[in-house]
Short mmCIF file of C-alpha atoms in Angstrom, two decimals:
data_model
loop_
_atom_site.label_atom_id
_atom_site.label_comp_id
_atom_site.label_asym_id
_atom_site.label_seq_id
_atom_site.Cartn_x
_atom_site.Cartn_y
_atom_site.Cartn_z
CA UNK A 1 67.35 110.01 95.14
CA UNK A 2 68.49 106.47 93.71
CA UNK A 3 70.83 108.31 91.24
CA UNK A 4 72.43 110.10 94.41
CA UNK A 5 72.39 106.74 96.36
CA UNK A 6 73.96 105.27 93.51
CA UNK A 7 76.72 107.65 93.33
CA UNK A 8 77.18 107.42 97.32
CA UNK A 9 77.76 103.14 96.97
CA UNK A 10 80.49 103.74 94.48
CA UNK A 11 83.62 102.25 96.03
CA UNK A 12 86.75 104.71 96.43
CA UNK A 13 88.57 103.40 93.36
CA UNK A 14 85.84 103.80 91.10
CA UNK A 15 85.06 107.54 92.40
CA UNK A 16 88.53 108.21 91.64
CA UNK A 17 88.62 106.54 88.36
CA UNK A 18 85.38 108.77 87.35
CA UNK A 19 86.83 111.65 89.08
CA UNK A 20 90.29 112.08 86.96
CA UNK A 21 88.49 110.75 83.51
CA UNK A 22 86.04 113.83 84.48
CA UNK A 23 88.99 116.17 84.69
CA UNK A 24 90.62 115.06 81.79
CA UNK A 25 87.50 115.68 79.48
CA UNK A 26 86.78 119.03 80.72
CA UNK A 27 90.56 120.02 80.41
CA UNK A 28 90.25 118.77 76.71
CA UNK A 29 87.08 120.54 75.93
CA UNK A 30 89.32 123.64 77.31
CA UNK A 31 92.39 122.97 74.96
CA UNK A 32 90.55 122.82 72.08
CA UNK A 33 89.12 126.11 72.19
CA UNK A 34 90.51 128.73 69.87
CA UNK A 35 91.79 131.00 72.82
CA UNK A 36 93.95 128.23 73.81
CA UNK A 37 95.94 127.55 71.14
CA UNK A 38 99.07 130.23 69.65
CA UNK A 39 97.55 130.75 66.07
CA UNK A 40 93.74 130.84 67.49
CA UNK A 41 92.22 127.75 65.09
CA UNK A 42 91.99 125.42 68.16
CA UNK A 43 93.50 122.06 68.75
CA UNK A 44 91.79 118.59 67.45
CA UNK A 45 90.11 117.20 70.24
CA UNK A 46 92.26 113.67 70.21
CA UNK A 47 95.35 115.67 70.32
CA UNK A 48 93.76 118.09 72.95
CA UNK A 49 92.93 114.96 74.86
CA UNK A 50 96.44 113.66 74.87
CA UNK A 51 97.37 116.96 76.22
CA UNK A 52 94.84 116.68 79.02
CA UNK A 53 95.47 113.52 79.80
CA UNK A 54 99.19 114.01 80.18
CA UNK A 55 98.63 116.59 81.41
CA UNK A 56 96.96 115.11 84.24
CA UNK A 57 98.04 112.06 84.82
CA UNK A 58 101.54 114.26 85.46
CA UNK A 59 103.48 112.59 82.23
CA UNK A 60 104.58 114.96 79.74
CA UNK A 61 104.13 112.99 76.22
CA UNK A 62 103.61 115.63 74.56
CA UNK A 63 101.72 115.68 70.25
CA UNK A 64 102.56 119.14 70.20
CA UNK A 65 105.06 121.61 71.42
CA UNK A 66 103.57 123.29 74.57
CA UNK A 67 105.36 126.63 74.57
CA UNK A 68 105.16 127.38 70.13
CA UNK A 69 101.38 125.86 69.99
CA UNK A 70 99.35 126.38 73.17
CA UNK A 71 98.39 130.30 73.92
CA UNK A 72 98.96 131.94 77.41
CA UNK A 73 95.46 130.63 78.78
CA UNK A 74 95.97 127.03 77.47
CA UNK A 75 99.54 126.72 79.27
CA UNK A 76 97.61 127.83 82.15
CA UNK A 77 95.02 125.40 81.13
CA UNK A 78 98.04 122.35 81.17
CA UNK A 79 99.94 123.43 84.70
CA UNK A 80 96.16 123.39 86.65
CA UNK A 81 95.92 120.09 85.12
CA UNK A 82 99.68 119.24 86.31
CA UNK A 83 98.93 120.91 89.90
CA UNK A 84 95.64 118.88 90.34
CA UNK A 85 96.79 115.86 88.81
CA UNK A 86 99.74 115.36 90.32
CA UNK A 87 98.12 116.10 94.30
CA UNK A 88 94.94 114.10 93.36
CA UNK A 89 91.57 115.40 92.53
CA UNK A 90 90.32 114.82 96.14
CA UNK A 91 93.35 116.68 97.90
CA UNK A 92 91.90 119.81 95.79
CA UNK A 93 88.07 119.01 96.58
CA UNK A 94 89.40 118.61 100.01
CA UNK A 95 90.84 121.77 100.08
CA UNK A 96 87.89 123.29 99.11
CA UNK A 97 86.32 121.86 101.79
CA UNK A 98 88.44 123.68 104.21
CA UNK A 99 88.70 126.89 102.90
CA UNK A 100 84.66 126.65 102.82
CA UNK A 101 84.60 125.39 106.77
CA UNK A 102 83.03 122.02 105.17
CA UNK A 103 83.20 119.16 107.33
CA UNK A 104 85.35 116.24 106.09
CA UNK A 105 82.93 113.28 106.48
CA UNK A 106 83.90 109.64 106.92
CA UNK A 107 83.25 108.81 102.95
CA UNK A 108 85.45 111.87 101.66
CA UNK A 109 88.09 110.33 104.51
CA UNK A 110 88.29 107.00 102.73
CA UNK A 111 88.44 108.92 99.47
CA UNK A 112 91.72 111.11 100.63
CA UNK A 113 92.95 107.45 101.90
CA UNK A 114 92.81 106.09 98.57
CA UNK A 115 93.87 108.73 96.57
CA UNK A 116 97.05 109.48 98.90
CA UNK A 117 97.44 106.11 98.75
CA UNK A 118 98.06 105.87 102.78
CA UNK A 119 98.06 102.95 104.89
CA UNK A 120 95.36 103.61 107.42
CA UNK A 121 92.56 106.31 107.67
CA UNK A 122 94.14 107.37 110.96
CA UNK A 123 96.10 110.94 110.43
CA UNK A 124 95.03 111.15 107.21
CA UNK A 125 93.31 114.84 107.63
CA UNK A 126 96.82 115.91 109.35
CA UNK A 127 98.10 114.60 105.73
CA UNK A 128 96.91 116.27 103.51
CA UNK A 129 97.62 119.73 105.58
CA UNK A 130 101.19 118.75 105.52
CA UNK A 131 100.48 117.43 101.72
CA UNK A 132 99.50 121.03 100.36
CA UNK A 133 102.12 123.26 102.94
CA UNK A 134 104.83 120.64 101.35
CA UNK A 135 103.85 121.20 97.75
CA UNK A 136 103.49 125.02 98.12
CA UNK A 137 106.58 126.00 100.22
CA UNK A 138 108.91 123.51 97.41
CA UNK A 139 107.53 124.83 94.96
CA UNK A 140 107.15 128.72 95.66
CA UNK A 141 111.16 127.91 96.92
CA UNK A 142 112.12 126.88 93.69
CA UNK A 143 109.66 129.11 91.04
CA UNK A 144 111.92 132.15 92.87
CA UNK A 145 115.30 130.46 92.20
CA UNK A 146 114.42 129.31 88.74
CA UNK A 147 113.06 133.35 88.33
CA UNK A 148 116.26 134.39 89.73
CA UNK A 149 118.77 131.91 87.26
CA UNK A 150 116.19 132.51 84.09
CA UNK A 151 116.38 136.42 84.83
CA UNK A 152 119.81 136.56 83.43
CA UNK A 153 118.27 134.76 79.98
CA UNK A 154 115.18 136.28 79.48
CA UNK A 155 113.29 139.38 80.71
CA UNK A 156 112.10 139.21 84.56
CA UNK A 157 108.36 138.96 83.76
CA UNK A 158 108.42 135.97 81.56
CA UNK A 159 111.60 134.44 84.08
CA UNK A 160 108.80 134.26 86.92
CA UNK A 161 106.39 132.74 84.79
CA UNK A 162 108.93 130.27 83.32
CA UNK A 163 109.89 129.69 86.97
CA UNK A 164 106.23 128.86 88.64
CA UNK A 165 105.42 126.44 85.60
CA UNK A 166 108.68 124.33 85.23
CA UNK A 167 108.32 124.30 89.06
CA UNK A 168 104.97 123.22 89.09
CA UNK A 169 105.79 120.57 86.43
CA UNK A 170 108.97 119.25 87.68
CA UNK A 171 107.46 118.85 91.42
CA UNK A 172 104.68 116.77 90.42
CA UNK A 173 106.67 114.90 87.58
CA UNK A 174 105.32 115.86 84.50
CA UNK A 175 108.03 117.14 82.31
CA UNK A 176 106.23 119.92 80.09
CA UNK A 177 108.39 122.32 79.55
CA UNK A 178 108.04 126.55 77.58
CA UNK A 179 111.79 126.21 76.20
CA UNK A 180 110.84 125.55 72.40
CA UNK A 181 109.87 128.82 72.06
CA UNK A 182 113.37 129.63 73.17
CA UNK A 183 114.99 127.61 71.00
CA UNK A 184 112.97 127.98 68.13
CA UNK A 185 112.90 124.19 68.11
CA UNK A 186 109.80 122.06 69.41
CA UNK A 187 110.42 119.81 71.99
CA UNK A 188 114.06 120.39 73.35
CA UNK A 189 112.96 120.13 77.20
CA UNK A 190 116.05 120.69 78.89
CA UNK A 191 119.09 120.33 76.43
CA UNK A 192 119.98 124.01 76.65
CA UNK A 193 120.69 123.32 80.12
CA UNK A 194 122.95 120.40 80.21
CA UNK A 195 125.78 121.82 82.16
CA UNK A 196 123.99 124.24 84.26
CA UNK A 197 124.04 123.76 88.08
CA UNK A 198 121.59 125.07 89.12
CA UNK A 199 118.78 124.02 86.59
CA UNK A 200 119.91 120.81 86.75
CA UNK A 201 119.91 120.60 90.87
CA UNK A 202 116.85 122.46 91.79
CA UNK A 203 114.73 120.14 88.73
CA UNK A 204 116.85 116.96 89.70
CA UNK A 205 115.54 118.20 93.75
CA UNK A 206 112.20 118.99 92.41
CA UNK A 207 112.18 115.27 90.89
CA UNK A 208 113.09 113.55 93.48
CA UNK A 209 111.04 114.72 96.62
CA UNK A 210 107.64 114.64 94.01
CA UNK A 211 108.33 111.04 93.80
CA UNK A 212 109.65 110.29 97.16
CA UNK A 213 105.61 110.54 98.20
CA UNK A 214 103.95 112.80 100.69
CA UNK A 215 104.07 110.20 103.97
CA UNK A 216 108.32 110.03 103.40
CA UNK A 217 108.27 113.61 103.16
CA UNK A 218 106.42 114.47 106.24
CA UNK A 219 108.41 111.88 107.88
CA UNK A 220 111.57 113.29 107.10
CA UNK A 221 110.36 116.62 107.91
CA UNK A 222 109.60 114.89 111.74
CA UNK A 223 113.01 113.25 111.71
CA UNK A 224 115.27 115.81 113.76
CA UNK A 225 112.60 115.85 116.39
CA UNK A 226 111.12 112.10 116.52
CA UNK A 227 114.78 110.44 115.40
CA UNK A 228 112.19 107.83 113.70
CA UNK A 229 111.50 106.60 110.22
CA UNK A 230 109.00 103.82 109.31
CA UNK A 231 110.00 100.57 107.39
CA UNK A 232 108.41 102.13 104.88
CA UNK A 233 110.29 105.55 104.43
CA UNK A 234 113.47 103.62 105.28
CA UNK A 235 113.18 101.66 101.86
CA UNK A 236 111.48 104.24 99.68
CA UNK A 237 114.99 106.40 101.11
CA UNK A 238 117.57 103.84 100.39
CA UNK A 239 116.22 102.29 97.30
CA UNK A 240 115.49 105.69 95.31
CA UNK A 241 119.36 106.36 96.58
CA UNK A 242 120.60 103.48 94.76
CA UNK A 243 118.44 103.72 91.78
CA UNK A 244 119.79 107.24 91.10
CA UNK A 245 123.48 106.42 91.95
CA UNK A 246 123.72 102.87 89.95
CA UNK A 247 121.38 104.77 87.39
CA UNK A 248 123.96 107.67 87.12
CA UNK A 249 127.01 105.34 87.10
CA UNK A 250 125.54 103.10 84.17
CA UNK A 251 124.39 105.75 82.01
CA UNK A 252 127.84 107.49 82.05
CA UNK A 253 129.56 104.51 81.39
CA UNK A 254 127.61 103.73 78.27
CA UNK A 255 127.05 107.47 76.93
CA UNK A 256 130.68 108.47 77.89
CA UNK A 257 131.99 108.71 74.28
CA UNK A 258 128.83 109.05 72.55
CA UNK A 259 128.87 111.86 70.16
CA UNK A 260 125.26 112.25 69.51
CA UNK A 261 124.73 112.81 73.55
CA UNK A 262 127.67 112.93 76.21
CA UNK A 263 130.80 113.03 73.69
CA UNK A 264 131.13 116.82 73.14
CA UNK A 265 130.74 117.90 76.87
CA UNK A 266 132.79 118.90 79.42
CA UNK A 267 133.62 116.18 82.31
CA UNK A 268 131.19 118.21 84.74
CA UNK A 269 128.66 118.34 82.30
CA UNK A 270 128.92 114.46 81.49
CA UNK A 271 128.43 113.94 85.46
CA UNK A 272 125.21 116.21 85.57
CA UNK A 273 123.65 114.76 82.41
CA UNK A 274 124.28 111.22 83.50
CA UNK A 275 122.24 112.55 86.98
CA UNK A 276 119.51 114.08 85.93
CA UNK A 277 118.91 110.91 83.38
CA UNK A 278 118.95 108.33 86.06
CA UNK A 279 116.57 110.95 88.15
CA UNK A 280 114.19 112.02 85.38
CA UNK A 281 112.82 108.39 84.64
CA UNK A 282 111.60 108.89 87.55
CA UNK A 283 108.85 109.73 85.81
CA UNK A 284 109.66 113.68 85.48
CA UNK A 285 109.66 113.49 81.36
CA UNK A 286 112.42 116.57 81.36
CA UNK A 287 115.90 115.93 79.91
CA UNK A 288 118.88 117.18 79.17
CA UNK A 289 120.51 114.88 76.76
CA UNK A 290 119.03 113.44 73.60
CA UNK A 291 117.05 109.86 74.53
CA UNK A 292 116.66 109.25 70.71
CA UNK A 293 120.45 109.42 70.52
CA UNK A 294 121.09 107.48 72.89
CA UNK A 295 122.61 103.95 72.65
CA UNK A 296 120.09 101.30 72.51
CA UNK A 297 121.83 99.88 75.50
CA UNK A 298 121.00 103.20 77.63
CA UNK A 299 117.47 103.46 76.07
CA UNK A 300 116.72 99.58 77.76
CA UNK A 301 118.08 100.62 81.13
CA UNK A 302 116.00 103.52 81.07
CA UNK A 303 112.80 101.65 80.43
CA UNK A 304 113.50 99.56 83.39
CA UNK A 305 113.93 102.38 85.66
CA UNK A 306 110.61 103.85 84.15
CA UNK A 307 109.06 100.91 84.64
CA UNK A 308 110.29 100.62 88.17
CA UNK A 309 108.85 104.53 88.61
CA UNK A 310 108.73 106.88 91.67
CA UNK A 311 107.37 105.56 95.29
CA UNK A 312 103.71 105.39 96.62
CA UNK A 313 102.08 107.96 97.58
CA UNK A 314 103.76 110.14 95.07
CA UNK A 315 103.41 112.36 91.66
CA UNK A 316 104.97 109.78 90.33
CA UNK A 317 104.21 106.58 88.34
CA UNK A 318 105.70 103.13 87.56
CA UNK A 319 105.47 99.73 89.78
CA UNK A 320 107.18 101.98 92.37
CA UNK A 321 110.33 101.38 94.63
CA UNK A 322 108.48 99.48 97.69
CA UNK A 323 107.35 96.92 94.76
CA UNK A 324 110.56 96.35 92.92
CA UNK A 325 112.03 95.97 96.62
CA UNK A 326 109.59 93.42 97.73
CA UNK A 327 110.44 91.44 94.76
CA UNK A 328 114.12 91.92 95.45
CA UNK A 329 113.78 90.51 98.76
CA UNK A 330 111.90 87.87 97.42
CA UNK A 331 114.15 86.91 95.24
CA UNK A 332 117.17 86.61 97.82
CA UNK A 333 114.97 84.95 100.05
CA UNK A 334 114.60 82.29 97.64
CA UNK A 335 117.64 81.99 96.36
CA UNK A 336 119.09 81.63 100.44
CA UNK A 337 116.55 79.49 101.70
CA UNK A 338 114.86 81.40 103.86
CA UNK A 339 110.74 81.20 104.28
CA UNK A 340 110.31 85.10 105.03
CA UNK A 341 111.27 89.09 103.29
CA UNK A 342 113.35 90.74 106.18
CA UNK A 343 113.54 94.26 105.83
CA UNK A 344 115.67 96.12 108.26
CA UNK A 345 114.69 93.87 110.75
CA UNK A 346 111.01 93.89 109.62
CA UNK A 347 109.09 90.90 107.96
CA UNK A 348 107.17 91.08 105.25
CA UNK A 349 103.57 89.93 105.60
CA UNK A 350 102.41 87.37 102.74
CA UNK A 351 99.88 89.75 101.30
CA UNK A 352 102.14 92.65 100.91
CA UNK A 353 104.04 90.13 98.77
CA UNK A 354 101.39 88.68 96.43
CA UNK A 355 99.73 92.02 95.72
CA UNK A 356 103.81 92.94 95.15
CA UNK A 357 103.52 90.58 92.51
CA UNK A 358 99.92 91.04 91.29
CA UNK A 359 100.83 94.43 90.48
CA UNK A 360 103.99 93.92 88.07
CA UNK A 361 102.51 90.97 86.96
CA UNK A 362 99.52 93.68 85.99
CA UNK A 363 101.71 96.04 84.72
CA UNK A 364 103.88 93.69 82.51
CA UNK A 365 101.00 92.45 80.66
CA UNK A 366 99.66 96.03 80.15
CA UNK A 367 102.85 97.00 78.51
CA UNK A 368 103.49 93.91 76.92
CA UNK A 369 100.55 93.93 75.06
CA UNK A 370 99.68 97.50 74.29
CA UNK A 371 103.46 97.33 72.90
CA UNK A 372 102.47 94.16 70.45
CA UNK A 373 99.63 96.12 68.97
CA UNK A 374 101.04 99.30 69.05
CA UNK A 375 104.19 97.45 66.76
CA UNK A 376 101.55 96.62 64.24
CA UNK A 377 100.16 99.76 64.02
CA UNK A 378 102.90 102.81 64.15
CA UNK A 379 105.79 101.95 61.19
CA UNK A 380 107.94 102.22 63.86
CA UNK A 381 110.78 100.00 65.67
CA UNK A 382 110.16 97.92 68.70
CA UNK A 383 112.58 99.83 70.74
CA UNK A 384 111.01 102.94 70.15
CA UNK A 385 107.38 101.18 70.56
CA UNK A 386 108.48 99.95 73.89
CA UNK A 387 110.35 103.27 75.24
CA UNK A 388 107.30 105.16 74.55
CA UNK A 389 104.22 102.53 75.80
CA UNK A 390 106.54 102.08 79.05
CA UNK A 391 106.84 106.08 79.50
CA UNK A 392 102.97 106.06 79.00
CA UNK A 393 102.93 103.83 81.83
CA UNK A 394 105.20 104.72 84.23
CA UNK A 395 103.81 108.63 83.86
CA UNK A 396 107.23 109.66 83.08
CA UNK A 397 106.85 111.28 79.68
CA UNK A 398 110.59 110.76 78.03
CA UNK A 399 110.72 109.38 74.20
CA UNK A 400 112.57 108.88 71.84
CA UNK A 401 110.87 110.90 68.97
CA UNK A 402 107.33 108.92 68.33
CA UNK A 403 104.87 110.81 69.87
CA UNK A 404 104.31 113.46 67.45
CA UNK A 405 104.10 110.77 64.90
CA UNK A 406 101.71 108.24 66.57
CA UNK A 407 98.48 107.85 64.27
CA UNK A 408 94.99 108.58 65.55
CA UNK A 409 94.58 105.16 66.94
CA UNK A 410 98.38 104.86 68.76
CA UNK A 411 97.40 108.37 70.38
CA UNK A 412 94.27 106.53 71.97
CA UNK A 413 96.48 103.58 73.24
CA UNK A 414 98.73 105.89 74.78
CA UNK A 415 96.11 108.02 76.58
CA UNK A 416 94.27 104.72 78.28
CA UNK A 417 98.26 103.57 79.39
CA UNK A 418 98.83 107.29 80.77
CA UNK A 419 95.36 107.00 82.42
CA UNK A 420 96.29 103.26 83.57
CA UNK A 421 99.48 104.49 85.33
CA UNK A 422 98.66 107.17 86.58
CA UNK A 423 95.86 105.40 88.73
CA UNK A 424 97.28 102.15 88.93
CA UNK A 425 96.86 98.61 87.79
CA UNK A 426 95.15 97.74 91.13
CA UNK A 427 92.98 100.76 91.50
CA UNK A 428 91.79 99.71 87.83
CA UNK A 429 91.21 96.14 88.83
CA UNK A 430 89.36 97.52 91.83
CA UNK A 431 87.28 99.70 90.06
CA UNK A 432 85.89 97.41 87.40
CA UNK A 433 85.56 94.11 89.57
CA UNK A 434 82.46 93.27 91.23
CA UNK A 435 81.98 93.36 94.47
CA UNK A 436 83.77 90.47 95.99
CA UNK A 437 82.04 87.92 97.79
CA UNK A 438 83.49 86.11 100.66
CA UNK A 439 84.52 82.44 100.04
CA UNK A 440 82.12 80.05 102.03
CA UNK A 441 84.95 76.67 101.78
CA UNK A 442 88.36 75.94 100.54
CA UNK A 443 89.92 73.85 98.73
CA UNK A 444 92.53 70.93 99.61
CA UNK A 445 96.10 72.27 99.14
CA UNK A 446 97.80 71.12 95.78
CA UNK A 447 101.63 71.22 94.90
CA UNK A 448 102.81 72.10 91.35
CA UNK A 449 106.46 71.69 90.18
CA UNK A 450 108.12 75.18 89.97
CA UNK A 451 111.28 75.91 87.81
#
């Protein structure tokens, strides 16, 4: 009984913190079983962990190739991990509530809340049915036309299979991919593919509505009949737009003439690479043109959009869109005078602000630091230190060549930032504070010089 009470006065955040660590070691324990790796001598459990936890926590950093070293049952293994990951451990519990006629009670409602990531409590059943109709009907869509485009490369059995996992991962933003098996060469992702339409539309679609989040989705979805969008939908909408367009248009300026990436292809394929590299940081993890020959210039720009990352709500990781926004608006705000954020025609409310802030402030030091230590551990350059520990972070899974090189001890750092961004910062900070106490008094108002 007080174990069970216990368990039951666990705040949201820390069930959910418990709940995905708990996944993540029994998906390990799985991967390092002989039946789940190619050659049948098992995986090292720290390298079956980073699997598992990359697995989900939707990244795609990868130790090992997927397709040449994991067996039929531990790719299975990896895209249950993916699927569950990527809709949240309580979206599948709660599923397995309905299909059982469980009752959702109050506590398990707060739980979907949090893990959803939702505004209010109110709907949130409603949610998650359009949560897991969403995920299925995208995905099933585009397994078939993957099966369909893959059929002409490979025979039809192994095209549907190909097509259900890379749908799977690319919906929920992880980035594992089977193609170095048919290459012959570990970890090419999706270079094969750099001019082809329609891998590179139906992954760059896939990308984009994971990370758009579930509440913009079922919005949208609404939209012919309602004619309404919330403030929030309205800037997840607009701001992913312009990431992906400015993204695009930078990235094909600076890779334009680069022989080790863009130089040798065709004008089309130059536009669809330079796409599908401002979608995939994202935080999908799949590309089509070589990030460790890249120009340093491009490789900074992308670790800005991964640290910027998907939207809330979403597969995805990073800061997310509604954050770097809010600190947009701050910004202007400041630098015009004015005293509030206005937001197609909406204010801001102060605490929507500071907790902006809070959380890149968070998520800056996280990198920043793990990125220090990391440089004095992994014979590595700081570039290549910082693409990687920002990847980790954002969930997004690109790198530049490091991870299969990372020592025992970088391969631990990585795992906790995968973990850390997958959750995020404030669900952390939630999890391990103590239970706040209100403030009885408060202090007199100071003023500091600023700037």
């Amino acid at each position: 009984m007080p174990k069970k009470m216990r368990l039951f006065s666990l705040t949201p955040p820390q069930i959910l913190v418990l709940g995905f660590a708990a996944i993540i070691l029994c998906g390990a324990v799985l991967l390092t079983l002989p039946i789940a790796s190619a050659d049948g001598r098992g995986t090292p459990f720290v390298d079956a962990l980073f699997t598992s936890t990359s697995a989900t926590c939707v990244t795609g950093l990868v130790v090992v190739d997927t397709s040449l070293h994991y067996s039929i049952f531990g790719q299975l293994v990896i895209i249950t991990l993916i699927q569950v990951g990527g809709l949240g451990f309580m979206s599948m519990a709660t599923l397995i509530f309905f299909l059982t006629g469980k009752r959702i009670s109050l506590k398990e409602r707060l739980l979907l809340q949090e893990a959803l990531n939702h505004g209010s409590m109110e709907g949130i059943v409603r949610l998650f049915r359009k949560v897991i109709v969403y995920s299925l009907t995208i995905e099933g869509v585009a397994a078939l036309i993957f099966a369909i485009r893959w059929s002409f490369d490979m025979p039809v059995g192994q095209a549907i299979y190909y097509g259900i996992f890379h749908a799977i991962s690319f919906f929920n933003n992880a980035g594992f991919d089977l193609f170095g098996r048919i290459t012959g060469t570990p970890f090419t992702s999706l270079t094969g593919y750099a001019g082809d339409f329609v891998v590179n539309f139906v992954a760059m679609a896939l990308i984009v509505l994971g990370g758009l989040g579930f509440v913009v989705l079922a919005e949208v979805r609404d939209y012919p009949k309602c004619r309404k969008l919330s403030l929030h939908s309205k800037v997840v909408l607009s701001m992913t737009a312009f990431l992906i367009v400015a993204g695009a248009l930078v990235i094909f300026i600076f890779e334009y003439s680069n022989p080790r990436t863009m130089g040798p292809l065709p004008l089309h394929a130059k536009i669809l690479s330079a796409l599908f590299q401002s979608v995939t940081p994202r935080t999908a993890g799949a590309n089509t043109l070589d990030i460790g020959g890249m120009r340093q210039a491009t490789q900074f720009f992308t670790i800005i959009l991964m640290f910027i990352g998907a939207s809330p709500g979403s597969t995805g990781g990073g800061i997310k869109t509604t954050t770097f926004t809010t600190l947009v608006g701050a910004m202007v705000a400041m630098i015009r005078g004015k005293e509030d954020i206005v937001l197609f025609r909406h204010r801001l409310g102060q605490n929507r602000i500071l907790k902006a802030i809070t959380m890149t402030m968070i998520a800056l030091v996280l990198v920043v630091f793990v990125s220090m230590v990391l440089s004095t551990t992994e014979p590595h350059q700081f570039l290549m230190i910082l693409f990687e520990t920002t990847s980790a972070f954002g969930t997004v899974g690109l790198t530049m060549g490091l991870t299969p090189d990372l020592t025992t001890f970088g391969r631990i750092m990585i795992v906790l930032m995968m973990f850390a961004g997958r959750l995020g910062p404030l669900t952390l900070a939630y999890a391990l504070q103590p239970k706040p106490e209100k403030d009885l008094y408060r202090f007199p108002e100071g003023k500091i010089t600023i700037g």
